[in-house]
mmCIF file of C-alpha atoms and ligand atoms in Angstrom:
data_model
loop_
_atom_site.group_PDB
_atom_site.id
_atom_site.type_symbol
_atom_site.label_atom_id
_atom_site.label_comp_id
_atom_site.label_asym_id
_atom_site.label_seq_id
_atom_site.Cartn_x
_atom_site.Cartn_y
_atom_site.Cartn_z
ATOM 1 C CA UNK A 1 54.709 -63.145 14.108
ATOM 2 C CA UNK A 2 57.808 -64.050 16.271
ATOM 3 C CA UNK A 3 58.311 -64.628 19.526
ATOM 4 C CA UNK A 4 62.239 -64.935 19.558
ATOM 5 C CA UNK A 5 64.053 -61.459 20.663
ATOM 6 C CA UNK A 6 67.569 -60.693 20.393
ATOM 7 C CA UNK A 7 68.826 -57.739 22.639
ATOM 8 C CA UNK A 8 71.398 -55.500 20.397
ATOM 9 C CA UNK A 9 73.241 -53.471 22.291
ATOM 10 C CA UNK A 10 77.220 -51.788 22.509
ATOM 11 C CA UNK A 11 78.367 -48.107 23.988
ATOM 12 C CA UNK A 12 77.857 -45.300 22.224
ATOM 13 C CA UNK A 13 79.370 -45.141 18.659
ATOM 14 C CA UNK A 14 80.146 -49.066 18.525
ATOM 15 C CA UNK A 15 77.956 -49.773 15.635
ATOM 16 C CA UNK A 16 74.570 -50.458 16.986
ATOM 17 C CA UNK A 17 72.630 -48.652 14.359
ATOM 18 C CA UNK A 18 74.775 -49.919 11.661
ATOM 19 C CA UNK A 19 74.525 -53.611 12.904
ATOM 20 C CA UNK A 20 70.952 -53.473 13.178
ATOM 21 C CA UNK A 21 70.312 -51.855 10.094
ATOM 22 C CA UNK A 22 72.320 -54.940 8.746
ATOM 23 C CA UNK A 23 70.222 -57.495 9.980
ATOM 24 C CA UNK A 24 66.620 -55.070 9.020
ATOM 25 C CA UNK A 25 68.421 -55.384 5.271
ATOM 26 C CA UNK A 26 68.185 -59.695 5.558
ATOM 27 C CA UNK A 27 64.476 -58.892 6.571
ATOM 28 C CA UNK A 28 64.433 -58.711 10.456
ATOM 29 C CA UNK A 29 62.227 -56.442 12.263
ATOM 30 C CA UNK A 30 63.626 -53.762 14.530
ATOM 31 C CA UNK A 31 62.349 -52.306 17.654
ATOM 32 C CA UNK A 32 64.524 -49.168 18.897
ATOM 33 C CA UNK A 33 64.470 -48.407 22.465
ATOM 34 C CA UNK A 34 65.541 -44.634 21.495
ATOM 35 C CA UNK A 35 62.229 -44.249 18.895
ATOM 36 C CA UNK A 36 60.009 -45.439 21.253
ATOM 37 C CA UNK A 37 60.941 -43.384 24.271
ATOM 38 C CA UNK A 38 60.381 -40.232 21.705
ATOM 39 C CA UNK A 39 56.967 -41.857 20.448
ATOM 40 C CA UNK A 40 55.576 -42.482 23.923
ATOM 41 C CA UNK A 41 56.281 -38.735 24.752
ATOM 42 C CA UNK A 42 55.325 -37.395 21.168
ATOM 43 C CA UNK A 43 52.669 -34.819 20.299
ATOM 44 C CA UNK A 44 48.984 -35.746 21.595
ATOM 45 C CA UNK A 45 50.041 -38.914 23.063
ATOM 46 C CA UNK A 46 49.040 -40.042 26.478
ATOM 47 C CA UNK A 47 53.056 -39.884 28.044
ATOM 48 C CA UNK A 48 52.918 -35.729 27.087
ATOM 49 C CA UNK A 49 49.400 -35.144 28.606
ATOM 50 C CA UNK A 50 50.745 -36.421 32.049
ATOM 51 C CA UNK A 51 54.096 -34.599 31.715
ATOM 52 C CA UNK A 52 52.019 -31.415 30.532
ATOM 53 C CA UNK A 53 49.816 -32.107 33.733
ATOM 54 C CA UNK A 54 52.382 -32.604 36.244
ATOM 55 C CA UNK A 55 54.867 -29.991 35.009
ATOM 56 C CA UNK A 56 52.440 -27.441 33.798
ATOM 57 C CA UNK A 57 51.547 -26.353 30.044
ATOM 58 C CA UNK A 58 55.274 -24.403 29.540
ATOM 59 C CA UNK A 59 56.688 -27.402 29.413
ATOM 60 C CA UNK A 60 55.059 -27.631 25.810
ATOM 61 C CA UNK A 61 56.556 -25.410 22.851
ATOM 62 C CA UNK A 62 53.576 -23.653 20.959
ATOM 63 C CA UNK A 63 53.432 -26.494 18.309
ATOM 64 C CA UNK A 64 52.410 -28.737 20.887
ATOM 65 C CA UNK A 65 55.795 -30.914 21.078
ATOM 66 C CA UNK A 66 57.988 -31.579 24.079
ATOM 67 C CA UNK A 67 60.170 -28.880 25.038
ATOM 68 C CA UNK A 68 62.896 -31.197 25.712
ATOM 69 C CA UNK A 69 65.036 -28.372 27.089
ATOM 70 C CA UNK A 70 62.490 -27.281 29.524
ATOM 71 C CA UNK A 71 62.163 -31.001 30.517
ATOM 72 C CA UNK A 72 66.198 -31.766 31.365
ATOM 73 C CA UNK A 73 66.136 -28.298 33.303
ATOM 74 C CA UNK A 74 63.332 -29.440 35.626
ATOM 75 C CA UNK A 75 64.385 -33.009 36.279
ATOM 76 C CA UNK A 76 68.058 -31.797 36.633
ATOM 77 C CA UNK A 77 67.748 -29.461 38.899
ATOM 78 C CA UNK A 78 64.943 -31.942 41.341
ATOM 79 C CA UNK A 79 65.941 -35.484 41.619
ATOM 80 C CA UNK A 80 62.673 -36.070 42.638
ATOM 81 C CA UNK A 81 61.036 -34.844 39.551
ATOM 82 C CA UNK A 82 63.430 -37.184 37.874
ATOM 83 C CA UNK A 83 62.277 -40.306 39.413
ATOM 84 C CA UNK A 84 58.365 -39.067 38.937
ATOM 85 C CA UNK A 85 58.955 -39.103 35.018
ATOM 86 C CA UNK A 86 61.053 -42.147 34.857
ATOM 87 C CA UNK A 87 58.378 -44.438 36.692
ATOM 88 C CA UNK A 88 55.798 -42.874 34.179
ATOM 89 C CA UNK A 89 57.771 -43.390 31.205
ATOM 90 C CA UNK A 90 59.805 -46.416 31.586
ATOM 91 C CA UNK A 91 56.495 -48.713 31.943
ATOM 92 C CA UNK A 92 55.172 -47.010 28.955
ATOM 93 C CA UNK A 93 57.799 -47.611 27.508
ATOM 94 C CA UNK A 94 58.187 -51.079 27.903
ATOM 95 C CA UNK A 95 54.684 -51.756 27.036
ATOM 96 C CA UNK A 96 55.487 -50.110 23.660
ATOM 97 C CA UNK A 97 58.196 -51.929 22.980
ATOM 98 C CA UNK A 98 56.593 -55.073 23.585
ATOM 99 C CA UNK A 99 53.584 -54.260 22.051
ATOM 100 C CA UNK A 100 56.082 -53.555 18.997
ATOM 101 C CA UNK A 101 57.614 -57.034 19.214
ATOM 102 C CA UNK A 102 54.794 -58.428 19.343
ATOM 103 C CA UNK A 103 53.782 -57.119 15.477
ATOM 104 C CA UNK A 104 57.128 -58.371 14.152
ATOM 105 C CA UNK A 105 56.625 -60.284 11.123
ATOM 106 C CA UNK A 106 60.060 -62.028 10.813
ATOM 107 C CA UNK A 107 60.986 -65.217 12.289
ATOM 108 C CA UNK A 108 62.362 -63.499 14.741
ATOM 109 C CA UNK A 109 63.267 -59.758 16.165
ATOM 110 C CA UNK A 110 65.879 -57.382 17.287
ATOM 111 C CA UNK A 111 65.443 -54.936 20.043
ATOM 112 C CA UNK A 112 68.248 -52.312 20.184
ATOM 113 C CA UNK A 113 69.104 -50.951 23.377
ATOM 114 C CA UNK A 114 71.657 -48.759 24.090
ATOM 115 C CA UNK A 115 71.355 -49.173 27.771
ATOM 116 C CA UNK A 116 70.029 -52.945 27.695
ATOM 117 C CA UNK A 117 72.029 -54.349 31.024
ATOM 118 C CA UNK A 118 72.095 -50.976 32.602
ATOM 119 C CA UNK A 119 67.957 -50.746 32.698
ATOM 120 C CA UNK A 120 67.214 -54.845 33.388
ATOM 121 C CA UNK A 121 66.708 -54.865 29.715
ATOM 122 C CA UNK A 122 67.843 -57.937 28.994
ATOM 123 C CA UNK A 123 65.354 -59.483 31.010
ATOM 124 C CA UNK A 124 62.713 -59.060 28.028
ATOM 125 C CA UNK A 125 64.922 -60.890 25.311
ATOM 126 C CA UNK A 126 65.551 -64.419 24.685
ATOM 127 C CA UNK A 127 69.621 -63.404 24.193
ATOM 128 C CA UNK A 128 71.715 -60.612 24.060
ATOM 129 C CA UNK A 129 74.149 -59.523 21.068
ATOM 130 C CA UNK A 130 76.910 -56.752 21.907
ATOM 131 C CA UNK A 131 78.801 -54.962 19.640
ATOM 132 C CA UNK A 132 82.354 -54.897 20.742
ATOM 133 C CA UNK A 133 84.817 -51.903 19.832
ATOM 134 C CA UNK A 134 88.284 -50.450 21.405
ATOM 135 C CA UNK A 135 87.591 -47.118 23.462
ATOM 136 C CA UNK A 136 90.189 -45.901 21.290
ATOM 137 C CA UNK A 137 87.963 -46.621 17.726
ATOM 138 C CA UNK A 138 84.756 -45.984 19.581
ATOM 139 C CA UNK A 139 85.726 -42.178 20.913
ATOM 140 C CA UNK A 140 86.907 -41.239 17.235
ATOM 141 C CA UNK A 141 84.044 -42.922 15.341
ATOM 142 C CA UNK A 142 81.736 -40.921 18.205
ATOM 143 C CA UNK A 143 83.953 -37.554 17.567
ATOM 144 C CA UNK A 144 83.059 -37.896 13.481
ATOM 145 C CA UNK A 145 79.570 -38.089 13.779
ATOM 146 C CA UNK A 146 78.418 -36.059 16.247
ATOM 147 C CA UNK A 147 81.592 -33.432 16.265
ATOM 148 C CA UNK A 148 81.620 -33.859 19.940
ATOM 149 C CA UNK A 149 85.577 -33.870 21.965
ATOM 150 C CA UNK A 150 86.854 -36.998 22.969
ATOM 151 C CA UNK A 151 86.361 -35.931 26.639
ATOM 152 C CA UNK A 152 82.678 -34.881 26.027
ATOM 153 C CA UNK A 153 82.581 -38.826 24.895
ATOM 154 C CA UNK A 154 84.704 -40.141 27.355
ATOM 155 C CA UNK A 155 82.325 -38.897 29.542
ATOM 156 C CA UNK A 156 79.217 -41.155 28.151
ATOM 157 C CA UNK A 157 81.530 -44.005 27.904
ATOM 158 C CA UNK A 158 82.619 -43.731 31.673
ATOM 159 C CA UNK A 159 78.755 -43.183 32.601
ATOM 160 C CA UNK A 160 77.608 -46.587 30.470
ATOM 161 C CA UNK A 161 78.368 -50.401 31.295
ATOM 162 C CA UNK A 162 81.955 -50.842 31.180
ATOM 163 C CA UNK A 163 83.354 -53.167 28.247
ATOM 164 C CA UNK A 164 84.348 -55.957 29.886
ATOM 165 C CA UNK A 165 81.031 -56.281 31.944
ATOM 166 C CA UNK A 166 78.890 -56.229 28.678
ATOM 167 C CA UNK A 167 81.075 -58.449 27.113
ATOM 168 C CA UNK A 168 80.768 -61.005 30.444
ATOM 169 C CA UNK A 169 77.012 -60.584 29.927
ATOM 170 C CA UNK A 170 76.459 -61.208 26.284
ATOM 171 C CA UNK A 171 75.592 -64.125 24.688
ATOM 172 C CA UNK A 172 76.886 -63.180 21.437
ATOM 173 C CA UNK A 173 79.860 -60.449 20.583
ATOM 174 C CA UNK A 174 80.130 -59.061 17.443
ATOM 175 C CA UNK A 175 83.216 -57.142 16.475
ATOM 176 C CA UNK A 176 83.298 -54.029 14.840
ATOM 177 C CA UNK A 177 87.124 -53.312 14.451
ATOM 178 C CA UNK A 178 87.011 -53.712 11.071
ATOM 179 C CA UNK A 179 85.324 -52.749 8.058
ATOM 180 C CA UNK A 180 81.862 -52.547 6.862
ATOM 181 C CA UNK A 181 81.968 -55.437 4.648
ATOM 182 C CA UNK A 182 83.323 -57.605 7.225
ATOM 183 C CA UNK A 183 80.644 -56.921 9.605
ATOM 184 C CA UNK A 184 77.822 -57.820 7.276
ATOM 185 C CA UNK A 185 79.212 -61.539 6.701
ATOM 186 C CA UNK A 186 78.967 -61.466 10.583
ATOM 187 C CA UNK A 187 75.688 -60.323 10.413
ATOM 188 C CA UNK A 188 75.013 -62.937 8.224
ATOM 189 C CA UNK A 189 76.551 -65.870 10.111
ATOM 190 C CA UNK A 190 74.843 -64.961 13.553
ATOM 191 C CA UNK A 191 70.841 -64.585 11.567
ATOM 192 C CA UNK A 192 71.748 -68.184 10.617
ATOM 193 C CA UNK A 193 72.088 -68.840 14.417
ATOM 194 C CA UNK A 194 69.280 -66.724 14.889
ATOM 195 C CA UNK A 195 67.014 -68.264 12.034
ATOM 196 C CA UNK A 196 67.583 -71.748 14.041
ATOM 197 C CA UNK A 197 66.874 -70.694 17.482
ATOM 198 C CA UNK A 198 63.664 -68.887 16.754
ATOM 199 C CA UNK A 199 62.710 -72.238 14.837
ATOM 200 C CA UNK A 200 63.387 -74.296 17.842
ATOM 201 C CA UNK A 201 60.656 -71.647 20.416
HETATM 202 P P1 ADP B 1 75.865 -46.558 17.671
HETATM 203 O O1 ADP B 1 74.491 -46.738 17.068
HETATM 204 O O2 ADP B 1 76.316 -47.731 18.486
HETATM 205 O O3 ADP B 1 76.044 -45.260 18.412
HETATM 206 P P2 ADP B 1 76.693 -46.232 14.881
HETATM 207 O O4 ADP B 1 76.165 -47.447 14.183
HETATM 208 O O5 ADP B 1 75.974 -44.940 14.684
HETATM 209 O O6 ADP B 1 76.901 -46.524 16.452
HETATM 210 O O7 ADP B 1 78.224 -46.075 14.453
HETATM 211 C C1 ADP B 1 78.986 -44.952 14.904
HETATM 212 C C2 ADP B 1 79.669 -44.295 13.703
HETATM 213 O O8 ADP B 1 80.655 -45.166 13.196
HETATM 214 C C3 ADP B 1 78.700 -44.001 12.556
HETATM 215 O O9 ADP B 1 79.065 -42.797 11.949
HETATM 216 C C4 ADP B 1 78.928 -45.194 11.624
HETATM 217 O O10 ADP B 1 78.645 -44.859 10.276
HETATM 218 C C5 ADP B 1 80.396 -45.497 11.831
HETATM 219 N N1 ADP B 1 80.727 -46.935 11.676
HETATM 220 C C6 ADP B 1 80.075 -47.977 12.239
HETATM 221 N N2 ADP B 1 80.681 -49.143 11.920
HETATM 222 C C7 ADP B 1 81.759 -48.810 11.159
HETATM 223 C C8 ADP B 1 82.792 -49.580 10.521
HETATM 224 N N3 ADP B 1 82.870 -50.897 10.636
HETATM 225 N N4 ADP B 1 83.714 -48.885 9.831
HETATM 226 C C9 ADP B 1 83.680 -47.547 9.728
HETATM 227 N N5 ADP B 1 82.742 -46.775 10.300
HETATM 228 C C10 ADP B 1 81.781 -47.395 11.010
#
């Protein structure tokens, strides 16, 4: 059981996953932001029973799932659609996460984010950790894994926090400029801040 919460986050293709799958390898429990807004929506759960109410039963594929498709058509098209299913979801999905933190069983936990500041985030975390890359490094690390154009990534860059306002927020930076190795002994040094803080709650 922990109470102490670090807040990962970092634009898309910084190294978010990668950093936090560093820190599950020393034995630190991970709650993901992204998971558990697809769990709270996933087949027979509560979230999909209201959307299936409110939107009708085609917004279901025949296997029962989301159709996610069907979903961004409706809300993009009605702005006010969009603002019923975020203030459904985004409690749920708070209450998940929390509930999630809440069965950690390392001293302490890491919530990862993507859009931490961006959706008051930060406000459920005892600090925040950003990982810090050049737009330039970012948009080709972004381009190789998800064979997207750097404009189609530009465009999610220019829509998130800028860089210098998550670096202003952050308690902690870490840089991921270099190489893989050298980010793990970064890893290591900050869950030896980490270790102590939680100790001290
Ligand atoms: P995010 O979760 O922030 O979107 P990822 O952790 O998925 O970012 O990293 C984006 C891409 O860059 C992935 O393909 C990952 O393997 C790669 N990557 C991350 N860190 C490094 C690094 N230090 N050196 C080389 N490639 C990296």
């Amino acid at each position: 059981m922990s109470n102490f919460v670090v807040g990962l986050t970092g634009g898309i293709g910084s190294g978010k996953t990668t950093v936090a799958n560093l820190f599950a390898d020393l034995g630190i429990t991970l709650v993901d932001a992204d998971i558990v807004s697809r769990q709270v929506v996933a087949k027979d759960s509560l979230g999909l029973a209201r959307i299936a109410e409110h939107f009708g039963q085609n917004i279901l594929l025949k296997n029962g799932q989301l159709n996610r498709a069907a979903l961004r058509e409706r809300i993009f098209s009605t702005p006010s659609e969009r603002e019923w299913l975020n203030d459904l979801l985004h409690p749920m999905i708070r209450e998940e996460m929390l509930d999630q933190l809440k069965k950690a069983t390392s001293p302490y936990a890491i919530l990862v984010v993507p859009l931490l500041f961006e959706n008051g985030l930060d406000r459920l975390v005892n600090c925040t950790l950003v990982v810090d890359i050049s737009p330039e490094l970012q948009t080709r690390r972004t381009m190789d894994r998800d064979s997207v154009s750097a404009e189609q990534v530009q465009n999610i860059i220019a829509s998130q926090t800028s860089r210098a306002e998550k670096l202003a927020k952050a308690d902690d930076v870490i840089d991921n400029q270099g190489t893989v190795s050298a980010l793990k002994s970064k890893v290591a040094l900050l869950h030896n801040k980490y270790l102590k803080l939680a100790d001290r709650t």
